[in-house]
Coordinates of C-alpha atoms in Angstrom, one line a residue:
M1 CA 0.0 0.0 0.0
Q2 CA 1.5 3.3 -1.1
E3 CA 2.0 6.1 1.4
I4 CA -0.4 9.0 1.2
V5 CA 0.2 12.5 2.5
G6 CA -2.0 11.8 5.6
E7 CA 0.3 8.9 6.5
S8 CA 3.4 10.9 5.7
L9 CA 2.2 13.4 8.2
A10 CA 1.4 10.8 10.9
R11 CA 4.8 9.1 10.4
R12 CA 6.7 12.4 10.7
L13 CA 4.9 13.2 13.9
V14 CA 6.0 9.9 15.3
E15 CA 9.6 10.6 14.3
W16 CA 9.3 13.8 16.3
G17 CA 8.3 11.8 19.4
V18 CA 4.6 12.7 19.2
D19 CA 2.6 9.8 20.7
T20 CA -0.9 11.4 21.0
V21 CA -3.2 13.4 18.9
F22 CA -6.4 14.9 20.4
G23 CA -9.3 15.5 18.0
L24 CA -12.6 14.9 16.4
P25 CA -13.0 13.4 12.9
G26 CA -14.9 15.0 10.1
D27 CA -15.2 14.7 6.3
G28 CA -12.7 17.5 6.0
I29 CA -9.9 15.3 7.5
N30 CA -10.7 11.8 6.4
G31 CA -7.4 11.5 4.6
L32 CA -5.5 12.6 7.7
M33 CA -7.6 10.1 9.8
E34 CA -6.5 7.3 7.5
G35 CA -2.9 8.3 8.0
F36 CA -3.4 8.2 11.8
R37 CA -5.1 4.8 11.4
R38 CA -2.1 3.4 9.5
Q39 CA 0.2 4.6 12.3
Q40 CA -2.1 3.7 15.2
E41 CA 0.4 1.3 16.8
K42 CA 2.7 4.3 17.4
L43 CA 0.3 7.3 17.5
R44 CA -2.7 7.2 19.7
F45 CA -5.8 9.2 18.7
V46 CA -7.9 10.5 21.6
L47 CA -11.4 11.0 20.4
V48 CA -13.1 14.0 22.1
H49 CA -16.7 15.4 22.0
H50 CA -15.8 19.0 21.1
E51 CA -12.9 20.5 19.2
E52 CA -12.4 23.2 21.8
A53 CA -11.6 20.4 24.3
A54 CA -9.1 18.9 21.9
A55 CA -7.2 22.1 21.8
F56 CA -7.3 22.4 25.6
M57 CA -6.1 18.9 25.9
A58 CA -3.2 19.5 23.6
T59 CA -2.4 22.7 25.6
G60 CA -2.6 20.9 28.9
Y61 CA -0.4 18.0 27.6
A62 CA 2.2 20.6 26.6
K63 CA 2.0 22.5 29.9
A64 CA 2.4 19.4 32.0
T65 CA 5.1 17.6 29.9
G66 CA 7.0 20.4 28.1
R67 CA 6.5 18.4 24.9
L68 CA 4.6 19.2 21.8
G69 CA 0.8 19.0 22.1
V70 CA -1.1 18.1 18.9
C71 CA -4.8 18.6 18.0
V72 CA -6.7 18.0 14.9
A73 CA -10.1 19.3 13.6
T74 CA -12.0 19.2 10.4
S75 CA -12.5 22.1 8.0
G76 CA -14.8 25.1 8.7
P77 CA -16.6 24.8 12.1
G78 CA -14.2 22.3 13.5
A79 CA -11.2 24.5 12.9
I80 CA -13.0 27.5 14.4
H81 CA -13.8 25.6 17.5
L82 CA -10.1 25.0 18.2
L83 CA -9.3 28.7 18.5
N84 CA -10.0 29.2 22.2
G85 CA -7.7 26.4 23.3
L86 CA -5.0 27.6 20.9
Y87 CA -5.1 31.1 22.2
D88 CA -4.6 29.6 25.7
A89 CA -1.5 27.9 24.4
K90 CA -0.2 31.0 22.7
L91 CA -0.7 33.3 25.7
D92 CA 0.8 30.9 28.2
H93 CA 3.8 30.1 25.9
V94 CA 3.4 26.4 25.3
P95 CA 4.1 24.4 22.1
V96 CA 1.0 23.2 20.2
L97 CA 0.6 22.0 16.6
A98 CA -2.9 22.4 15.2
I99 CA -3.8 20.4 12.1
T100 CA -7.0 21.2 10.2
G101 CA -8.7 20.2 7.0
M102 CA -9.6 22.3 4.0
Q103 CA -11.8 21.8 0.9
E104 CA -10.3 20.4 -2.3
T105 CA -8.0 22.8 -4.0
S106 CA -10.2 22.7 -7.2
V107 CA -13.1 24.4 -5.3
L108 CA -11.3 26.9 -3.2
G109 CA -12.6 30.4 -3.8
S110 CA -16.0 29.2 -5.1
H111 CA -17.9 29.8 -1.9
Y112 CA -18.0 26.1 -1.3
Q113 CA -19.7 24.5 1.8
Q114 CA -17.7 25.2 5.0
E115 CA -15.0 27.1 3.0
V116 CA -13.3 28.9 5.8
H117 CA -9.7 30.0 5.0
T118 CA -8.1 28.9 8.2
T119 CA -4.7 30.3 7.4
Q120 CA -6.3 33.8 7.5
L121 CA -8.4 32.8 10.5
Y122 CA -5.2 31.6 12.4
Q123 CA -2.9 34.4 11.3
D124 CA -2.9 36.0 14.8
V125 CA -2.7 32.8 16.8
A126 CA -0.1 30.7 14.9
A127 CA 3.6 31.7 14.4
Y128 CA 3.9 29.1 11.6
N129 CA 0.8 29.0 9.5
L130 CA 0.5 27.2 6.2
M131 CA -1.8 25.5 3.8
V132 CA -0.1 22.5 2.2
T133 CA -0.8 22.4 -1.5
N134 CA 1.8 19.9 -2.8
P135 CA 2.8 16.5 -1.5
Q136 CA 6.4 17.4 -2.1
Q137 CA 6.2 19.9 0.7
M138 CA 6.2 17.0 3.1
P139 CA 7.9 16.4 5.5
A140 CA 9.8 19.7 5.4
V141 CA 6.8 21.9 6.4
V142 CA 6.0 19.5 9.2
D143 CA 9.5 19.9 10.5
L144 CA 9.4 23.7 10.3
A145 CA 6.0 23.8 12.0
I146 CA 7.2 21.7 14.9
R147 CA 10.5 23.4 15.2
T148 CA 8.7 26.8 15.4
A149 CA 6.2 25.6 18.0
L150 CA 8.9 24.1 20.2
S151 CA 11.6 26.7 19.8
R152 CA 9.3 29.7 20.3
R153 CA 6.9 28.0 22.7
T154 CA 3.8 28.9 20.7
V155 CA 1.2 27.6 18.2
A156 CA 1.9 26.3 14.7
H157 CA -0.8 25.4 12.2
L158 CA -0.9 23.3 9.1
T159 CA -4.1 22.9 7.0
F160 CA -4.5 20.2 4.3
P161 CA -7.0 20.3 1.5
N162 CA -8.9 17.0 1.1
D163 CA -7.3 16.1 -2.3
V164 CA -3.8 16.7 -0.9
Q165 CA -4.5 14.5 2.1
V166 CA -5.1 11.4 0.0
A167 CA -2.5 12.2 -2.7
L168 CA 0.4 9.8 -2.9
A169 CA 3.3 11.2 -0.8
S170 CA 5.6 10.7 -3.8
E171 CA 3.4 12.6 -6.2
D172 CA 4.8 15.7 -7.9
P173 CA 2.0 17.2 -9.9
Y174 CA 3.9 20.3 -10.9
R175 CA 7.3 18.8 -11.4
H176 CA 8.8 21.3 -9.0
V177 CA 12.1 20.9 -7.3
S178 CA 11.5 19.5 -3.8
P179 CA 12.2 22.0 -1.0
G180 CA 15.4 21.6 0.9
R181 CA 15.1 19.4 4.0
P182 CA 15.8 20.9 7.4
P183 CA 18.5 19.2 9.5
T184 CA 17.3 15.7 10.4
S185 CA 18.1 15.9 14.1
L186 CA 14.8 15.2 15.9
A187 CA 15.9 16.2 19.4
V188 CA 13.1 18.0 21.2
L189 CA 13.5 21.7 21.0
S190 CA 12.6 24.2 23.6
Y191 CA 13.6 27.7 24.5
P192 CA 17.4 27.5 24.3
Q193 CA 19.1 26.9 27.6
L194 CA 20.8 30.3 27.4
P195 CA 23.8 30.7 29.7
P196 CA 23.8 34.2 31.4
D197 CA 26.3 36.9 30.3
P198 CA 28.7 37.4 33.2
R199 CA 28.5 41.1 32.8
E200 CA 24.7 41.1 33.1
L201 CA 25.1 38.9 36.3
A202 CA 27.6 41.3 37.8
K203 CA 25.3 44.2 37.2
A204 CA 22.3 42.3 38.7
A205 CA 24.3 41.4 41.8
E206 CA 25.3 45.0 42.2
V207 CA 21.7 46.2 42.1
L208 CA 20.5 43.5 44.4
Q209 CA 23.2 44.1 47.0
A210 CA 22.5 47.8 47.1
G211 CA 18.8 47.2 48.0
R212 CA 17.6 47.2 51.6
K213 CA 14.2 45.7 51.1
V214 CA 14.5 43.1 48.3
A215 CA 11.6 41.1 47.0
M216 CA 11.4 38.3 44.4
L217 CA 8.6 37.7 42.0
V218 CA 8.7 34.3 40.3
G219 CA 6.6 33.0 37.5
V220 CA 6.2 29.7 35.6
G221 CA 9.4 30.4 33.8
A222 CA 11.2 29.5 37.0
R223 CA 9.5 26.1 37.1
G224 CA 12.3 23.5 37.6
A225 CA 14.5 26.1 39.5
R226 CA 13.0 25.6 43.0
A227 CA 16.3 25.0 44.7
E228 CA 17.9 28.0 43.0
V229 CA 15.0 30.3 43.8
L230 CA 15.1 29.4 47.5
A231 CA 18.9 29.7 47.7
V232 CA 18.9 33.2 46.2
A233 CA 16.0 34.3 48.3
E234 CA 17.8 33.0 51.4
A235 CA 20.9 34.9 50.5
L236 CA 19.0 38.1 49.9
A237 CA 16.7 37.8 52.9
S238 CA 14.0 38.2 50.3
P239 CA 10.3 37.1 50.5
I240 CA 9.2 35.2 47.4
V241 CA 6.0 36.3 45.7
K242 CA 4.5 33.9 43.1
T243 CA 2.4 34.5 40.1
L244 CA -0.6 32.2 39.8
P245 CA 0.8 30.1 36.9
G246 CA 4.1 30.0 38.9
K247 CA 2.4 28.8 42.1
Q248 CA 4.2 25.5 41.9
V249 CA 7.7 27.0 41.8
V250 CA 8.2 26.9 45.6
P251 CA 6.1 25.2 48.3
D252 CA 3.2 27.3 49.7
D253 CA 4.2 26.5 53.3
H254 CA 7.8 27.5 52.9
P255 CA 8.8 30.4 55.3
L256 CA 10.2 32.4 52.5
T257 CA 7.1 32.8 50.4
T258 CA 4.2 35.2 50.9
G259 CA 2.0 33.5 48.2
G260 CA 0.4 35.0 45.2
L261 CA 0.0 38.6 43.9
G262 CA -3.0 40.3 42.3
L263 CA -6.7 40.0 42.7
L264 CA -6.3 36.3 43.8
G265 CA -3.2 37.0 45.8
T266 CA -2.4 37.6 49.5
A267 CA -2.4 40.8 51.5
P268 CA 1.3 40.3 52.6
S269 CA 2.4 40.0 49.0
E270 CA 0.6 43.2 48.0
E271 CA 2.0 45.0 51.0
L272 CA 5.6 44.1 50.4
M273 CA 5.3 45.2 46.8
E274 CA 4.2 48.6 48.1
E275 CA 7.3 48.7 50.4
C276 CA 10.2 47.0 48.6
D277 CA 13.0 49.1 47.1
T278 CA 14.4 46.3 44.9
L279 CA 12.6 43.7 42.9
L280 CA 14.0 40.6 41.3
M281 CA 11.7 39.2 38.6
V282 CA 12.4 35.6 37.5
G283 CA 10.5 33.9 34.6
T284 CA 7.6 36.2 34.6
S285 CA 6.3 39.3 32.8
F286 CA 3.4 39.7 35.3
P287 CA 0.7 41.5 33.4
Y288 CA -1.1 43.4 36.2
G289 CA 1.0 46.5 36.6
K290 CA -1.1 48.1 39.3
Y291 CA 0.1 45.4 41.7
L292 CA 3.8 46.0 41.0
P293 CA 5.9 48.7 42.7
A294 CA 5.1 52.3 41.7
P295 CA 7.3 53.8 39.0
G296 CA 10.5 54.9 40.5
Q297 CA 9.9 53.1 43.8
A298 CA 12.2 50.1 43.2
K299 CA 15.2 49.1 41.2
V300 CA 14.4 46.1 39.1
V301 CA 16.4 43.0 38.0
Q302 CA 14.6 40.8 35.5
I303 CA 15.7 37.3 34.4
D304 CA 13.9 35.8 31.4
V305 CA 14.9 33.6 28.5
D306 CA 12.8 35.7 26.1
P307 CA 14.3 39.2 25.6
S308 CA 11.1 40.5 24.3
L309 CA 9.4 40.1 27.7
I310 CA 12.1 42.0 29.7
G311 CA 11.0 45.5 30.7
M312 CA 7.4 45.1 29.5
R313 CA 5.9 46.2 32.9
L314 CA 8.6 48.2 34.7
P315 CA 11.9 49.9 33.7
V316 CA 14.6 47.3 34.3
D317 CA 18.0 48.4 35.8
A318 CA 19.7 45.0 35.2
P319 CA 18.3 42.7 32.5
V320 CA 19.5 39.1 32.4
C321 CA 18.5 37.2 29.3
A322 CA 19.1 33.6 30.3
D323 CA 17.6 30.4 31.5
A324 CA 16.2 31.0 35.0
R325 CA 17.9 28.0 36.6
Q326 CA 21.3 28.7 35.1
A327 CA 21.2 32.4 35.8
L328 CA 20.2 32.0 39.5
R329 CA 22.8 29.2 40.0
Q330 CA 25.6 31.5 38.7
L331 CA 24.2 34.6 40.5
L332 CA 24.2 33.0 43.9
P333 CA 28.0 33.1 44.5
L334 CA 27.9 36.8 43.8
L335 CA 25.5 37.4 46.6
P336 CA 26.9 37.3 50.2
R337 CA 24.3 36.4 52.8
R338 CA 22.5 39.6 53.9
P339 CA 22.7 40.0 57.7
D340 CA 19.7 42.4 58.0
R341 CA 16.6 40.1 57.8
S342 CA 14.1 42.7 59.3
F343 CA 12.1 43.2 56.0
L344 CA 11.8 39.4 55.5
E345 CA 10.8 38.9 59.2
T346 CA 8.1 41.6 58.9
C347 CA 6.7 39.8 55.8
Q348 CA 6.8 36.5 57.6
R349 CA 4.7 37.8 60.6
R350 CA 2.1 39.1 58.2
M351 CA 2.0 35.8 56.3
A352 CA 1.5 33.8 59.5
A353 CA -1.5 36.0 60.3
W354 CA -2.8 35.6 56.7
R355 CA -2.5 31.8 56.9
S356 CA -4.5 31.8 60.1
E357 CA -7.2 34.0 58.5
M358 CA -7.4 31.6 55.4
A359 CA -7.7 28.6 57.7
S360 CA -10.5 30.2 59.6
L361 CA -12.6 30.6 56.4
A362 CA -12.4 26.9 55.7
D363 CA -15.0 26.3 58.4
P364 CA -17.0 23.0 58.4
E365 CA -19.8 24.5 60.5
R366 CA -20.9 26.9 57.9
A367 CA -24.1 26.5 55.9
P368 CA -24.3 26.7 52.9
I369 CA -21.0 25.0 52.4
A370 CA -18.1 27.4 52.2
P371 CA -16.1 26.9 49.0
Q372 CA -12.9 27.5 51.0
Y373 CA -13.8 24.4 53.0
L374 CA -14.4 22.3 49.9
M375 CA -11.0 23.2 48.6
S376 CA -9.3 22.6 51.9
C377 CA -10.8 19.1 52.0
I378 CA -9.3 18.4 48.6
D379 CA -6.0 19.8 49.8
D380 CA -6.0 17.5 52.9
A381 CA -6.9 14.3 51.0
A382 CA -4.8 14.7 47.8
A383 CA -1.5 13.0 47.3
D384 CA 1.8 14.9 47.6
D385 CA 2.4 14.5 43.9
A386 CA -1.1 15.3 42.8
I387 CA -1.8 17.6 39.8
L388 CA -4.6 20.1 40.2
T389 CA -6.2 21.7 37.2
C390 CA -8.5 24.6 37.6
D391 CA -10.9 26.7 35.6
S392 CA -11.1 30.5 35.6
G393 CA -13.5 32.2 38.0
T394 CA -14.0 32.2 41.7
I395 CA -12.6 28.7 41.9
A396 CA -9.2 30.2 40.9
T397 CA -9.4 32.2 44.1
W398 CA -10.2 29.3 46.3
S399 CA -7.5 27.1 44.7
A400 CA -4.9 29.9 44.8
R401 CA -5.4 30.3 48.5
H402 CA -6.3 26.8 49.7
W403 CA -4.5 24.4 47.4
T404 CA -1.1 23.9 49.1
I405 CA 1.9 23.2 46.9
R406 CA 4.0 20.7 48.8
G407 CA 6.2 17.8 47.7
D408 CA 5.8 17.3 43.9
R409 CA 2.4 18.8 43.6
E410 CA 1.6 20.9 40.5
F411 CA -1.1 23.4 39.5
F412 CA -2.3 24.4 36.1
L413 CA -4.9 26.8 34.8
S414 CA -5.4 29.2 31.9
G415 CA -3.1 32.0 32.9
N416 CA -3.2 34.9 30.5
L417 CA -6.2 34.0 28.5
A418 CA -8.2 33.1 31.7
T419 CA -10.8 31.3 29.7
M420 CA -13.6 29.1 31.1
A421 CA -13.7 25.3 30.7
P422 CA -10.1 24.1 30.3
G423 CA -9.9 22.3 33.7
L424 CA -11.6 19.1 32.6
P425 CA -9.7 18.8 29.3
Y426 CA -6.4 19.6 31.0
A427 CA -7.0 16.8 33.5
I428 CA -7.7 14.3 30.8
A429 CA -4.6 15.2 28.9
M430 CA -2.4 15.2 32.0
Q431 CA -3.8 11.9 33.3
H432 CA -3.0 10.5 29.8
A433 CA 0.6 11.8 30.1
Y434 CA 1.1 10.7 33.7
P435 CA -1.1 7.6 34.3
G436 CA 0.5 6.9 37.7
R437 CA -0.3 10.3 39.2
Q438 CA -3.5 11.6 40.9
V439 CA -5.0 14.2 38.6
I440 CA -7.8 16.4 40.0
A441 CA -9.9 18.9 38.1
Y442 CA -11.4 21.5 40.3
V443 CA -14.0 23.3 38.2
G444 CA -17.0 25.5 38.5
D445 CA -20.5 24.5 37.4
G446 CA -20.4 27.0 34.6
G447 CA -17.1 25.8 33.1
F448 CA -18.0 22.1 33.6
A449 CA -21.3 22.5 31.8
M450 CA -19.5 23.9 28.7
L451 CA -17.6 20.7 28.0
M452 CA -19.1 18.1 30.4
A453 CA -19.3 15.6 27.6
E454 CA -15.6 15.1 28.0
F455 CA -16.1 13.4 31.3
L456 CA -17.4 10.6 29.1
T457 CA -14.2 10.8 27.1
A458 CA -12.3 10.0 30.4
V459 CA -14.6 7.1 31.1
R460 CA -14.2 5.6 27.6
H461 CA -10.4 6.0 27.7
E462 CA -10.2 4.6 31.2
L463 CA -8.5 7.7 32.6
P464 CA -9.1 7.8 36.3
I465 CA -9.4 11.6 36.7
K466 CA -11.2 13.1 39.7
V467 CA -13.5 16.0 39.1
V468 CA -14.8 18.3 41.9
V469 CA -17.5 20.7 40.8
N470 CA -17.7 23.9 43.0
N471 CA -21.4 24.4 42.2
N472 CA -22.8 27.8 43.1
N473 CA -25.4 27.7 40.3
S474 CA -24.0 30.9 38.9
Y475 CA -21.2 32.6 37.0
G476 CA -19.7 33.7 40.3
Q477 CA -16.7 35.8 39.2
I478 CA -18.9 37.8 36.9
L479 CA -21.4 38.3 39.7
W480 CA -18.8 39.9 41.9
E481 CA -17.2 41.9 39.1
Q482 CA -20.6 43.5 38.4
I483 CA -20.9 44.4 42.1
V484 CA -17.4 45.8 42.4
L485 CA -18.2 48.0 39.4
G486 CA -21.1 49.4 41.5
Y487 CA -23.9 47.6 39.6
P488 CA -26.5 45.3 41.1
E489 CA -26.1 41.7 39.8
Y490 CA -27.8 40.9 36.5
A491 CA -28.2 37.6 34.6
V492 CA -25.5 35.7 36.3
R493 CA -27.5 33.2 38.3
H494 CA -29.2 30.1 36.9
R495 CA -32.8 29.4 37.7
Q496 CA -33.7 26.4 39.7
P497 CA -33.4 23.5 39.7
E498 CA -29.7 23.2 40.3
A499 CA -27.8 20.7 38.2
D500 CA -26.8 17.3 39.6
F501 CA -23.6 16.6 37.8
G502 CA -23.1 13.5 40.0
A503 CA -26.1 12.0 38.2
W504 CA -24.3 12.7 34.9
A505 CA -21.2 10.9 36.1
R506 CA -23.2 7.9 37.1
A507 CA -25.0 7.9 33.8
C508 CA -21.5 7.7 32.2
G509 CA -21.0 4.5 34.1
S510 CA -18.6 6.0 36.7
F511 CA -18.6 7.2 40.3
G512 CA -20.7 10.3 40.9
V513 CA -22.1 11.9 44.1
K514 CA -24.0 15.1 44.9
V515 CA -23.0 16.8 48.2
T516 CA -25.2 19.4 49.9
D517 CA -24.0 19.4 53.5
A518 CA -20.5 20.1 54.9
K519 CA -20.4 16.9 57.0
S520 CA -20.4 14.8 53.9
V521 CA -17.6 16.7 52.0
P522 CA -14.5 15.0 53.5
G523 CA -15.9 11.4 53.0
A524 CA -17.1 12.2 49.4
I525 CA -13.7 13.6 48.5
R526 CA -11.8 10.6 50.0
E527 CA -14.2 8.1 48.3
A528 CA -13.8 9.8 44.9
L529 CA -10.0 9.8 45.2
A530 CA -10.0 6.1 46.2
H531 CA -12.2 5.1 43.3
P532 CA -10.1 3.2 40.6
G533 CA -11.7 5.0 37.7
P534 CA -13.0 8.5 36.8
A535 CA -15.0 10.0 39.7
L536 CA -17.0 13.2 40.2
V537 CA -18.1 15.1 43.3
D538 CA -20.7 17.8 42.7
C539 CA -20.8 20.0 45.7
D540 CA -23.3 22.8 46.3
V541 CA -21.5 25.8 47.8
N542 CA -22.5 29.1 49.1
P543 CA -23.3 31.3 46.0
N544 CA -23.0 34.5 48.1
E545 CA -19.3 33.9 49.2
P546 CA -17.3 36.8 47.8
P547 CA -13.8 36.2 46.4
M548 CA -12.4 39.1 48.3
P549 CA -9.0 40.6 47.1
G550 CA -6.1 40.4 49.4
K551 CA -6.4 44.0 50.3
V552 CA -9.7 45.8 49.6
K553 CA -9.0 49.2 48.0
Y554 CA -11.1 52.3 48.6
D555 CA -12.7 52.3 45.1
Q556 CA -13.6 48.6 45.4
A557 CA -15.3 49.2 48.8
K558 CA -17.1 52.3 47.5
H559 CA -18.5 50.6 44.4
F560 CA -19.5 47.5 46.5
T561 CA -21.5 49.8 48.8
E562 CA -23.1 51.6 45.8
A563 CA -24.2 48.3 44.4
F564 CA -26.0 47.5 47.6
L565 CA -27.6 50.9 47.8
R566 CA -29.0 50.5 44.3
G567 CA -30.8 47.3 45.3
Q568 CA -28.7 44.1 45.4
P569 CA -31.1 41.1 44.8
H570 CA -29.3 38.9 47.4
K571 CA -28.2 41.6 49.8
A572 CA -29.2 39.9 53.0
A573 CA -27.5 36.6 52.2
T574 CA -24.3 38.3 50.9
L575 CA -24.0 40.5 54.0
A576 CA -24.6 37.6 56.3
T577 CA -21.8 35.7 54.5
I578 CA -19.3 38.6 54.7
A579 CA -20.2 39.0 58.4
R580 CA -19.6 35.3 59.1
D581 CA -16.2 35.5 57.3
K582 CA -15.1 38.4 59.5
I583 CA -16.2 36.7 62.7
N584 CA -14.2 33.7 61.7
E585 CA -11.2 35.8 60.9
L586 CA -11.4 37.5 64.3
R587 CA -11.5 34.2 66.1
S588 CA -8.4 32.9 64.3

């Protein structure tokens, strides 16, 4: 049987070390699917229920493994559905290859059914973006697409017309000279492990030693450099602030960290940013400038492997373009241990008080169930190497503050895109990549409902993910954003009855339970984690629990009050919840 272009593509993916493709078949990719079938012993195809989930799975796979994620969709609507997940990959800097179908070349431009020119559609999201029109372009363009995705940590896209997919790979319809082949080394690419320039390190050390109140802000670019981050922070007597995607860089219970920064962060982190005179940024271009030191307040050292990200938010006095781990390791000998630890000690006292306040909010006696308590039960029961995936929304607040990074735990969410619904697809992809680890998806009812059919995907592929639905029967984050803007809530709560997602899990042939009282939460979580297959806990939580910022600013408080004066529909329940929160904090 002669090789067709679809098989040539599949074989080249295998040669690059790709072992999984996430996608949904369609008549626009039948030739590609035949290629995948011919390589099925080496290339697993994970059938999903929605193309958006396929893109999220490819992104989650890439985030967790550092390897190339691959997704495939048919022409027209299928290709359009991939976009949300692909933007997640682009904005969080992970390598994903998207493969789509296209109508036969003979009908292009004739307003044919489902004729969507995906190269134009994808021109913003994909760094390498090509329609393959000649079998002789294979495998060079596959190599270039993959090299671009891996080396630039971004999205690449190839689209194949139907007639090209099934053409013989050896066919040369135009008798053109074949393109030159790229080098044949198939070693997995990544951002180059750039060694630091000694002159840049010397300048960085000079700036850091001159500071009196030094703080570190670390992001996901410092993943894998935990020991080096802690050693430099210890030498500088510097508290460590973590971005949300960088939560896993250092343990949450370590005495040097003050947790996250921003709307979902901690008050101690926000306070130290207001007071520091020197800031060391490692592996992050933190996008929320209002939470960073005021202009002129602090000298800044920034370490990043991507020079285009240095100086995006603050003027940088000492840029270091290098791999975070190498840079910190070589910076450390230039930093004598700082004897004055007073700034660090002040931050540590504040953090101890903050941890006590957060523990007080996870109160099992509260009714309705406090979402903080639900997250704390997951935290208590999960393994020390568990992976937690999370959707965007109020659940991101609860996981940021009550999911404790310890041991080899990891944490993943949609960072810069902050889209709804990736938690479940991420978990499926990560469980596929790490079959021996506990993978937990902590999702809201809104995000889960968007792609809930993918729970059935987990069941069918025998992937033992655990899903915990934080069910407030509303779009909680939007509710509070409306209030903070000074508006009474509108169109953010679902009508009764509340969904029973536990029943959906049981209908899929798996473990599912609905929890409505706090006493049942710990047992339900433990039972789900112990179940050998996929399991789901749907927990009704207090819909009036506000995801309060670490420090409430004057404008936020003012608008919050204005919203209530204008007639907040659930004013009494919300005020009662806030009052109970404050009582618990005072008792702590």
